[in-house]
Amino acid sequence: MEQGGAGSRRRARGIALLVLAVVSLRALHAEAAAITQSDFPEGFVFGAGTSAYQVEGAWDEDGKKPSIWDTFAHRAADQYHKYKEDVKLMHEMGLDAYRFSIAWTRLIPDGRGAVNPKGVEYYNNLIDELMTYGIQPHATIYHFDLPQALQDEYNGLLNPRFIEDFMAYADLCFRSFGDRVKHWTTLNEPNIEPVGGYDLGSLPPRRCSPPFGESCAGGNSTTEPYIVAHHLLLAHASAASLYRDKYQAEQGGQIGVTLLAFWFEPATRKLEDVEAAARMFDFSVGWFMHPLVYGHYLPVMKRNAGTRLPLLTAEESARVRGSFDFVGINHYGAIYVVVDLSKLKQSPRDYASDAAVKYITLPFQSSRNKHGLGMTNHPAPWALRKLFEHLKHKYRNPPVLIYENGAGHEPDPSGGFLYDDRFRSHFLQDYIEATLLSI
């Protein structure tokens, strides 16, 4: 993608960047190397992505305090101490970009108030190291890791006070790093955190209610996912407005939001299943894309969720609409669904019930993907192309940055320490081809 002014950005509408979140050092087998970077338009960017709580480690060092993910699981790599080695590896791999997230509690340990200079120093060092090797820094401000102090104080994302605290944190990020960071993502997957954390209770802060989740620390699965998503949407829009009003003209960067975007495919050709797949996409991706583009929630969500779905006021609608320069997409495959209208008759109903679909597990069509047999989310490069077409026609062809894609399966074992990971190689190559064909 050309990195010039508005004219070049308009020419680059559509797929702007490919960042693969799962990258294998041994992925370039001769049989999987038919497509090379030279086949893509000049300036097209390839890179890798991580999140702070997965790779930094040092969760309690140099003034950092816990996030809700630190409370949930102390498991990470050690990039905090080995960032120079990591950046050198990125350079040796030939990466053009690195997408990382900033840990809120490393910068502001209590979520608000005093800034931790050691945290600011770490991210300055990481960004400077990337710039030394000519690797673009792509920064995510919030990747699920809410400060535990804010969760304890006012229930975190359930409280609109979160929006003001998030804006102050985002302001610090823009002020400290925006002279070098030209690609900002406010939130990672705000369409997933409300479901995992507040409906099913499988993710921090593990809130849910029966019969939708088990062993949760309080919660209400019927209302809280919608409240949390609403606050996240407003937090994104507020931070984007802040960036545009205060920093963008001088710093020359772009700002967006990243959504998890599976493609939902009907398991049969029945009209009701086709409609169910479209409805599930609306409830998943359209949950945020529709207000971001049109300023209001989808009619089907208003109809099925009723008063449990908060309303956007006229002022909020104006703030949300158009509050992005690009859309980040995390895409891992297709999910097959059929209709299940019986869920609409349940009482109580949660977010998943409101969508009125049932997931179907089908075997993969290709033998090369046999290692994923039985998974609900199918590696399906054609799904990526369908996703782009849908975004183009329904949501006015927004610039898209693919921030996550890859295969989280076990490698193909071949004995000993080394292995021949053909499945992952094919997976990545097929998706790269789908991206090229979409352009």
Short mmCIF file of C-alpha atoms in Angstrom, two decimals:
data_model
loop_
_atom_site.label_atom_id
_atom_site.label_comp_id
_atom_site.label_asym_id
_atom_site.label_seq_id
_atom_site.Cartn_x
_atom_site.Cartn_y
_atom_site.Cartn_z
CA MET A 1 0.00 0.00 0.00
CA GLU A 2 1.28 3.45 -0.81
CA GLN A 3 1.90 5.42 2.35
CA GLY A 4 1.22 8.83 0.84
CA GLY A 5 -1.64 11.26 1.21
CA ALA A 6 -5.41 10.98 0.85
CA GLY A 7 -5.25 10.27 -2.85
CA SER A 8 -3.03 7.25 -2.45
CA ARG A 9 -5.14 6.03 0.47
CA ARG A 10 -8.24 6.14 -1.73
CA ARG A 11 -6.44 4.14 -4.40
CA ALA A 12 -5.53 1.60 -1.75
CA ARG A 13 -9.10 0.96 -0.59
CA GLY A 14 -9.70 -2.70 -0.02
CA ILE A 15 -6.96 -4.99 1.22
CA ALA A 16 -4.17 -2.80 2.52
CA LEU A 17 -1.95 -5.06 4.56
CA LEU A 18 -1.36 -8.71 5.34
CA VAL A 19 -0.07 -9.48 8.82
CA LEU A 20 0.12 -13.20 9.62
CA ALA A 21 -0.19 -13.84 13.34
CA VAL A 22 1.16 -17.38 13.16
CA VAL A 23 4.38 -17.66 11.19
CA SER A 24 6.49 -20.78 10.80
CA LEU A 25 10.21 -20.41 10.18
CA ARG A 26 10.01 -23.59 8.12
CA ALA A 27 6.94 -22.64 6.10
CA LEU A 28 8.53 -22.12 2.71
CA HIS A 29 8.59 -25.62 1.24
CA ALA A 30 9.31 -25.73 -2.47
CA GLU A 31 5.82 -27.05 -3.16
CA ALA A 32 4.24 -24.16 -1.27
CA ALA A 33 6.31 -21.32 -2.68
CA ALA A 34 4.51 -20.71 -5.96
CA ILE A 35 3.49 -17.21 -4.85
CA THR A 36 6.12 -14.72 -3.77
CA GLN A 37 6.00 -11.20 -2.37
CA SER A 38 6.85 -9.81 -5.81
CA ASP A 39 3.42 -10.96 -7.02
CA PHE A 40 1.77 -8.38 -4.76
CA PRO A 41 1.45 -4.65 -5.48
CA GLU A 42 4.47 -2.51 -4.63
CA GLY A 43 4.39 -1.50 -0.98
CA PHE A 44 2.19 -4.40 0.14
CA VAL A 45 3.24 -5.29 3.67
CA PHE A 46 3.81 -8.67 5.31
CA GLY A 47 4.44 -9.10 9.00
CA ALA A 48 3.66 -10.93 12.23
CA GLY A 49 1.48 -10.16 15.22
CA THR A 50 1.40 -10.78 18.97
CA SER A 51 -0.34 -9.51 22.09
CA ALA A 52 1.32 -8.23 25.25
CA TYR A 53 -0.03 -10.84 27.66
CA GLN A 54 1.10 -13.67 25.38
CA VAL A 55 4.68 -12.61 24.73
CA GLU A 56 6.00 -10.02 27.18
CA GLY A 57 6.19 -11.95 30.44
CA ALA A 58 7.57 -9.87 33.33
CA TRP A 59 4.01 -9.39 34.52
CA ASP A 60 5.10 -8.00 37.91
CA GLU A 61 8.44 -6.35 37.06
CA ASP A 62 9.47 -2.70 36.89
CA GLY A 63 6.27 -1.33 38.36
CA LYS A 64 3.75 -3.30 36.29
CA LYS A 65 0.60 -4.41 38.09
CA PRO A 66 -1.84 -7.21 37.14
CA SER A 67 -4.38 -7.10 34.35
CA ILE A 68 -7.40 -9.39 34.37
CA TRP A 69 -5.39 -11.75 32.13
CA ASP A 70 -2.49 -11.79 34.55
CA THR A 71 -5.00 -12.84 37.20
CA PHE A 72 -6.38 -15.49 34.82
CA ALA A 73 -3.12 -17.10 33.65
CA HIS A 74 0.56 -16.30 34.23
CA ARG A 75 1.85 -17.87 31.02
CA ALA A 76 3.87 -15.95 28.47
CA ALA A 77 7.16 -15.74 26.62
CA ASP A 78 9.84 -13.21 27.63
CA GLN A 79 9.84 -10.43 25.06
CA TYR A 80 10.19 -7.83 27.82
CA HIS A 81 13.79 -8.93 28.29
CA LYS A 82 14.48 -10.35 24.80
CA TYR A 83 12.86 -7.80 22.49
CA LYS A 84 16.16 -7.13 20.69
CA GLU A 85 16.56 -10.81 19.86
CA ASP A 86 12.93 -11.00 18.73
CA VAL A 87 13.26 -7.96 16.45
CA LYS A 88 16.45 -9.35 14.97
CA LEU A 89 14.59 -12.59 14.18
CA MET A 90 11.81 -10.57 12.52
CA HIS A 91 14.41 -8.85 10.36
CA GLU A 92 16.06 -12.15 9.43
CA MET A 93 12.64 -13.52 8.44
CA GLY A 94 12.12 -10.55 6.16
CA LEU A 95 9.09 -9.10 7.95
CA ASP A 96 7.95 -5.63 6.96
CA ALA A 97 5.71 -5.00 9.98
CA TYR A 98 5.13 -6.07 13.56
CA ARG A 99 1.76 -5.82 15.24
CA PHE A 100 2.00 -5.75 19.03
CA SER A 101 -0.23 -4.61 21.86
CA ILE A 102 0.60 -2.22 24.67
CA ALA A 103 -0.07 -3.45 28.20
CA TRP A 104 -2.21 -0.85 29.96
CA THR A 105 -0.88 -1.81 33.42
CA ARG A 106 2.72 -1.53 32.26
CA LEU A 107 2.11 2.13 31.41
CA ILE A 108 -0.47 3.03 34.07
CA PRO A 109 -0.26 0.31 36.75
CA ASP A 110 -3.53 1.23 38.50
CA GLY A 111 -5.46 1.89 35.28
CA ARG A 112 -5.56 5.63 35.94
CA GLY A 113 -3.28 8.13 37.57
CA ALA A 114 0.49 7.80 37.86
CA VAL A 115 2.44 6.81 34.75
CA ASN A 116 5.16 4.16 35.03
CA PRO A 117 8.31 5.56 33.34
CA LYS A 118 9.81 2.06 33.04
CA GLY A 119 6.81 0.99 30.98
CA VAL A 120 7.12 3.98 28.65
CA GLU A 121 10.82 3.23 28.30
CA TYR A 122 10.18 -0.39 27.31
CA TYR A 123 7.81 0.47 24.48
CA ASN A 124 10.03 3.30 23.28
CA ASN A 125 12.92 0.82 23.15
CA LEU A 126 10.83 -1.79 21.29
CA ILE A 127 9.56 0.74 18.75
CA ASP A 128 13.02 2.21 18.22
CA GLU A 129 14.46 -1.26 17.69
CA LEU A 130 11.80 -1.98 15.05
CA MET A 131 12.51 1.31 13.31
CA THR A 132 16.23 0.53 13.25
CA TYR A 133 15.50 -2.52 11.08
CA GLY A 134 12.90 -0.72 8.95
CA ILE A 135 9.98 -2.71 10.44
CA GLN A 136 6.68 -0.84 10.72
CA PRO A 137 5.27 -0.77 14.26
CA HIS A 138 1.50 -1.45 14.39
CA ALA A 139 0.23 -0.84 17.92
CA THR A 140 -2.94 -2.15 19.54
CA ILE A 141 -3.93 -0.08 22.56
CA TYR A 142 -6.21 -2.62 24.23
CA HIS A 143 -6.02 -6.39 23.71
CA PHE A 144 -8.32 -7.85 26.41
CA ASP A 145 -5.95 -7.00 29.30
CA LEU A 146 -8.02 -4.60 31.41
CA PRO A 147 -6.27 -3.40 34.58
CA GLN A 148 -7.37 -5.57 37.49
CA ALA A 149 -7.65 -2.42 39.60
CA LEU A 150 -10.44 -1.07 37.36
CA GLN A 151 -12.21 -4.42 37.39
CA ASP A 152 -12.13 -4.41 41.18
CA GLU A 153 -13.11 -0.75 41.51
CA TYR A 154 -16.13 -0.47 39.23
CA ASN A 155 -16.60 -3.77 37.34
CA GLY A 156 -14.48 -2.66 34.42
CA LEU A 157 -16.16 -2.77 31.04
CA LEU A 158 -19.63 -2.90 32.56
CA ASN A 159 -19.25 0.67 33.77
CA PRO A 160 -19.23 3.70 31.44
CA ARG A 161 -16.39 5.11 33.56
CA PHE A 162 -14.21 2.75 31.54
CA ILE A 163 -14.57 5.04 28.52
CA GLU A 164 -12.97 8.03 30.24
CA ASP A 165 -10.13 5.97 31.70
CA PHE A 166 -9.49 4.35 28.31
CA MET A 167 -9.30 7.77 26.63
CA ALA A 168 -6.69 8.95 29.14
CA TYR A 169 -4.66 5.78 28.53
CA ALA A 170 -4.97 6.14 24.73
CA ASP A 171 -3.90 9.78 25.00
CA LEU A 172 -0.71 8.69 26.76
CA CYS A 173 -0.02 6.15 23.99
CA PHE A 174 -0.52 8.70 21.20
CA ARG A 175 1.58 11.30 23.02
CA SER A 176 4.42 8.91 23.85
CA PHE A 177 4.71 6.81 20.68
CA GLY A 178 2.72 8.48 17.90
CA ASP A 179 5.76 10.16 16.35
CA ARG A 180 6.82 6.67 15.17
CA VAL A 181 3.65 4.54 15.30
CA LYS A 182 1.58 5.27 12.18
CA HIS A 183 -0.96 2.44 12.51
CA TRP A 184 -3.10 2.44 15.66
CA THR A 185 -5.74 -0.09 16.64
CA THR A 186 -7.91 1.00 19.55
CA LEU A 187 -9.36 -2.41 20.44
CA ASN A 188 -8.70 -6.01 19.53
CA GLU A 189 -11.82 -8.14 18.90
CA PRO A 190 -14.42 -6.15 20.85
CA ASN A 191 -16.97 -8.49 19.25
CA ILE A 192 -15.43 -11.46 21.10
CA GLU A 193 -14.51 -10.21 24.57
CA PRO A 194 -18.18 -9.54 25.51
CA VAL A 195 -19.14 -13.11 24.58
CA GLY A 196 -16.20 -14.96 26.11
CA GLY A 197 -15.93 -12.78 29.20
CA TYR A 198 -19.57 -11.95 29.95
CA ASP A 199 -21.80 -14.58 28.33
CA LEU A 200 -19.96 -17.93 28.28
CA GLY A 201 -17.54 -16.98 31.05
CA SER A 202 -14.63 -18.76 29.38
CA LEU A 203 -12.42 -15.64 29.30
CA PRO A 204 -11.55 -13.08 31.98
CA PRO A 205 -13.24 -11.67 33.98
CA ARG A 206 -15.33 -14.89 33.77
CA ARG A 207 -18.78 -13.43 34.28
CA CYS A 208 -21.85 -15.42 33.21
CA SER A 209 -25.11 -16.84 34.49
CA PRO A 210 -26.79 -20.28 34.22
CA PRO A 211 -27.57 -22.01 31.96
CA PHE A 212 -25.14 -20.24 29.63
CA GLY A 213 -21.94 -20.60 31.65
CA GLU A 214 -20.57 -22.40 34.66
CA SER A 215 -18.34 -21.54 37.62
CA CYS A 216 -18.44 -17.82 36.97
CA ALA A 217 -17.80 -14.98 39.41
CA GLY A 218 -21.27 -13.45 39.11
CA GLY A 219 -22.75 -11.95 35.98
CA ASN A 220 -25.79 -11.91 33.72
CA SER A 221 -25.35 -13.58 30.34
CA THR A 222 -28.57 -12.10 28.98
CA THR A 223 -27.62 -8.42 29.33
CA GLU A 224 -23.93 -7.95 30.09
CA PRO A 225 -22.50 -8.89 26.65
CA TYR A 226 -24.52 -6.12 25.01
CA ILE A 227 -23.61 -3.55 27.68
CA VAL A 228 -19.90 -4.36 27.44
CA ALA A 229 -19.91 -4.22 23.62
CA HIS A 230 -21.70 -0.86 23.76
CA HIS A 231 -19.07 0.61 26.08
CA LEU A 232 -16.25 -0.79 23.94
CA LEU A 233 -17.79 0.76 20.81
CA LEU A 234 -18.06 4.16 22.50
CA ALA A 235 -14.52 3.85 23.89
CA HIS A 236 -13.18 3.17 20.41
CA ALA A 237 -15.06 6.11 18.91
CA SER A 238 -13.92 8.45 21.69
CA ALA A 239 -10.27 7.46 21.32
CA ALA A 240 -10.47 7.78 17.53
CA SER A 241 -11.97 11.27 17.88
CA LEU A 242 -9.22 12.22 20.31
CA TYR A 243 -6.54 11.02 17.89
CA ARG A 244 -8.05 12.81 14.92
CA ASP A 245 -8.61 16.07 16.79
CA LYS A 246 -5.31 16.24 18.66
CA TYR A 247 -2.66 14.13 16.95
CA GLN A 248 -3.41 12.89 13.44
CA ALA A 249 -2.57 16.04 11.48
CA GLU A 250 0.84 16.35 13.10
CA GLN A 251 1.73 12.66 13.42
CA GLY A 252 0.28 11.51 10.09
CA GLY A 253 -0.97 8.14 11.26
CA GLN A 254 -4.13 6.09 10.83
CA ILE A 255 -6.49 4.62 13.41
CA GLY A 256 -8.91 1.70 13.30
CA VAL A 257 -10.40 -1.20 15.22
CA THR A 258 -9.80 -4.96 14.81
CA LEU A 259 -12.63 -7.52 14.65
CA LEU A 260 -12.60 -11.31 14.69
CA ALA A 261 -14.23 -12.22 11.38
CA PHE A 262 -15.02 -15.84 10.68
CA TRP A 263 -17.06 -16.42 7.55
CA PHE A 264 -20.37 -18.10 8.38
CA GLU A 265 -21.43 -20.55 5.70
CA PRO A 266 -24.84 -22.28 5.52
CA ALA A 267 -24.46 -26.04 6.01
CA THR A 268 -27.29 -26.65 3.51
CA ARG A 269 -28.82 -24.77 0.59
CA LYS A 270 -32.11 -24.27 2.39
CA LEU A 271 -33.18 -20.63 2.41
CA GLU A 272 -33.61 -20.65 6.18
CA ASP A 273 -30.01 -21.82 6.64
CA VAL A 274 -28.72 -19.23 4.19
CA GLU A 275 -30.56 -16.60 6.21
CA ALA A 276 -29.17 -18.05 9.43
CA ALA A 277 -25.58 -17.75 8.17
CA ALA A 278 -26.17 -14.12 7.18
CA ARG A 279 -27.75 -13.42 10.56
CA MET A 280 -24.80 -14.94 12.41
CA PHE A 281 -22.40 -12.71 10.46
CA ASP A 282 -24.56 -9.73 11.40
CA PHE A 283 -24.45 -10.69 15.06
CA SER A 284 -20.69 -11.23 14.93
CA VAL A 285 -19.05 -8.73 12.56
CA GLY A 286 -22.05 -6.51 11.85
CA TRP A 287 -22.41 -5.93 15.59
CA PHE A 288 -19.61 -3.37 15.22
CA MET A 289 -19.29 -2.74 11.48
CA HIS A 290 -22.86 -1.53 11.10
CA PRO A 291 -22.68 1.25 13.70
CA LEU A 292 -19.16 2.15 12.55
CA VAL A 293 -20.38 2.66 8.98
CA TYR A 294 -24.04 3.65 9.41
CA GLY A 295 -24.26 4.91 12.99
CA HIS A 296 -26.76 2.41 14.40
CA TYR A 297 -27.11 -1.23 15.36
CA LEU A 298 -28.53 -3.71 12.87
CA PRO A 299 -32.34 -4.06 12.78
CA VAL A 300 -32.10 -7.84 13.30
CA MET A 301 -30.11 -7.30 16.50
CA LYS A 302 -32.60 -4.71 17.75
CA ARG A 303 -35.47 -7.08 16.97
CA ASN A 304 -34.01 -10.22 18.54
CA ALA A 305 -32.27 -8.66 21.54
CA GLY A 306 -34.96 -6.05 22.23
CA THR A 307 -34.33 -3.73 25.16
CA ARG A 308 -31.25 -5.73 26.19
CA LEU A 309 -29.40 -4.00 23.34
CA PRO A 310 -28.50 -0.42 24.38
CA LEU A 311 -29.49 2.44 22.08
CA LEU A 312 -27.05 4.86 20.51
CA THR A 313 -28.08 8.44 21.16
CA ALA A 314 -27.90 10.96 18.33
CA GLU A 315 -24.62 12.30 19.71
CA GLU A 316 -23.17 8.82 20.15
CA SER A 317 -24.26 7.80 16.66
CA ALA A 318 -22.50 10.80 15.14
CA ARG A 319 -19.35 10.03 17.15
CA VAL A 320 -19.29 6.35 16.17
CA ARG A 321 -20.16 6.69 12.49
CA GLY A 322 -17.01 6.85 10.35
CA SER A 323 -14.66 6.63 13.35
CA PHE A 324 -12.03 4.56 11.55
CA ASP A 325 -9.43 4.87 8.80
CA PHE A 326 -9.17 1.11 8.37
CA VAL A 327 -10.68 -2.11 9.72
CA GLY A 328 -8.38 -4.74 11.15
CA ILE A 329 -9.52 -8.30 10.44
CA ASN A 330 -8.58 -11.46 12.34
CA HIS A 331 -9.66 -14.38 10.16
CA TYR A 332 -9.11 -18.09 10.71
CA GLY A 333 -11.66 -19.87 8.54
CA ALA A 334 -15.31 -20.73 8.01
CA ILE A 335 -17.96 -21.86 10.47
CA TYR A 336 -20.92 -23.86 9.13
CA VAL A 337 -24.33 -23.12 10.62
CA VAL A 338 -27.99 -24.10 10.33
CA VAL A 339 -31.05 -22.29 11.63
CA ASP A 340 -32.36 -22.95 15.14
CA LEU A 341 -35.38 -20.71 15.71
CA SER A 342 -36.24 -22.63 18.87
CA LYS A 343 -33.57 -20.56 20.62
CA LEU A 344 -35.74 -17.47 20.20
CA LYS A 345 -38.39 -19.15 22.34
CA GLN A 346 -36.00 -19.73 25.23
CA SER A 347 -36.31 -17.74 28.41
CA PRO A 348 -33.90 -16.37 29.41
CA ARG A 349 -31.92 -15.77 26.22
CA ASP A 350 -28.29 -14.81 25.83
CA TYR A 351 -26.42 -13.29 22.89
CA ALA A 352 -25.86 -16.69 21.24
CA SER A 353 -29.55 -17.55 21.56
CA ASP A 354 -30.54 -14.26 19.92
CA ALA A 355 -28.65 -15.23 16.78
CA ALA A 356 -30.83 -18.37 16.46
CA VAL A 357 -28.27 -20.61 14.77
CA LYS A 358 -26.59 -23.92 15.52
CA TYR A 359 -22.98 -24.67 14.64
CA ILE A 360 -22.37 -27.75 12.51
CA THR A 361 -19.09 -29.68 12.41
CA LEU A 362 -18.21 -30.99 8.96
CA PRO A 363 -15.12 -32.86 7.75
CA PHE A 364 -12.65 -30.85 5.71
CA GLN A 365 -12.98 -31.10 1.96
CA SER A 366 -9.23 -31.42 1.37
CA SER A 367 -7.11 -34.33 2.57
CA ARG A 368 -4.21 -31.98 3.18
CA ASN A 369 -6.25 -30.49 6.02
CA LYS A 370 -6.94 -33.82 7.69
CA HIS A 371 -5.30 -32.69 10.92
CA GLY A 372 -8.14 -30.26 11.56
CA LEU A 373 -10.89 -32.87 11.20
CA GLY A 374 -13.66 -32.28 13.70
CA MET A 375 -12.94 -28.59 14.25
CA THR A 376 -15.84 -26.20 13.79
CA ASN A 377 -13.76 -23.45 12.22
CA HIS A 378 -12.53 -24.76 8.88
CA PRO A 379 -9.46 -23.45 7.07
CA ALA A 380 -11.14 -22.19 3.92
CA PRO A 381 -9.33 -19.65 1.73
CA TRP A 382 -12.53 -19.13 -0.27
CA ALA A 383 -14.11 -17.85 2.96
CA LEU A 384 -11.61 -15.00 3.08
CA ARG A 385 -12.62 -13.92 -0.41
CA LYS A 386 -16.32 -14.09 0.51
CA LEU A 387 -15.59 -12.02 3.59
CA PHE A 388 -13.91 -9.30 1.54
CA GLU A 389 -16.76 -9.25 -0.97
CA HIS A 390 -19.29 -8.88 1.84
CA LEU A 391 -17.37 -6.02 3.45
CA LYS A 392 -17.02 -4.36 0.07
CA HIS A 393 -20.72 -4.40 -0.80
CA LYS A 394 -22.39 -4.05 2.62
CA TYR A 395 -19.90 -1.78 4.34
CA ARG A 396 -18.68 0.52 1.56
CA ASN A 397 -15.40 -1.22 0.80
CA PRO A 398 -13.35 -0.17 3.84
CA PRO A 399 -9.54 -0.42 3.81
CA VAL A 400 -8.70 -3.78 5.42
CA LEU A 401 -5.60 -4.84 7.32
CA ILE A 402 -5.40 -8.59 7.98
CA TYR A 403 -3.91 -8.65 11.44
CA GLU A 404 -4.33 -12.33 12.33
CA ASN A 405 -4.40 -15.48 10.24
CA GLY A 406 -2.80 -18.85 10.73
CA ALA A 407 -3.21 -22.44 11.86
CA GLY A 408 -3.25 -23.19 15.57
CA HIS A 409 -3.07 -26.97 15.09
CA GLU A 410 -0.37 -29.36 16.20
CA PRO A 411 2.41 -29.72 13.59
CA ASP A 412 2.82 -32.78 11.43
CA PRO A 413 5.31 -34.95 13.38
CA SER A 414 8.17 -36.56 11.51
CA GLY A 415 10.23 -37.76 14.48
CA GLY A 416 12.99 -36.17 16.48
CA PHE A 417 13.31 -32.49 17.23
CA LEU A 418 12.58 -31.24 13.72
CA TYR A 419 9.31 -31.70 11.87
CA ASP A 420 7.88 -31.20 8.43
CA ASP A 421 4.95 -28.88 9.06
CA ARG A 422 3.27 -29.20 5.67
CA PHE A 423 -0.22 -28.54 6.96
CA ARG A 424 0.69 -25.10 8.27
CA SER A 425 2.70 -24.30 5.14
CA HIS A 426 -0.26 -25.14 2.92
CA PHE A 427 -2.61 -23.20 5.17
CA LEU A 428 -0.59 -19.99 4.97
CA GLN A 429 0.12 -20.34 1.26
CA ASP A 430 -3.55 -20.90 0.44
CA TYR A 431 -4.61 -17.82 2.38
CA ILE A 432 -1.89 -15.70 0.81
CA GLU A 433 -3.19 -16.83 -2.59
CA ALA A 434 -6.76 -15.93 -1.60
CA THR A 435 -5.59 -12.45 -0.58
CA LEU A 436 -3.79 -11.97 -3.89
CA LEU A 437 -6.85 -13.09 -5.85
CA SER A 438 -9.04 -10.72 -3.84
CA ILE A 439 -6.86 -7.79 -4.85
#
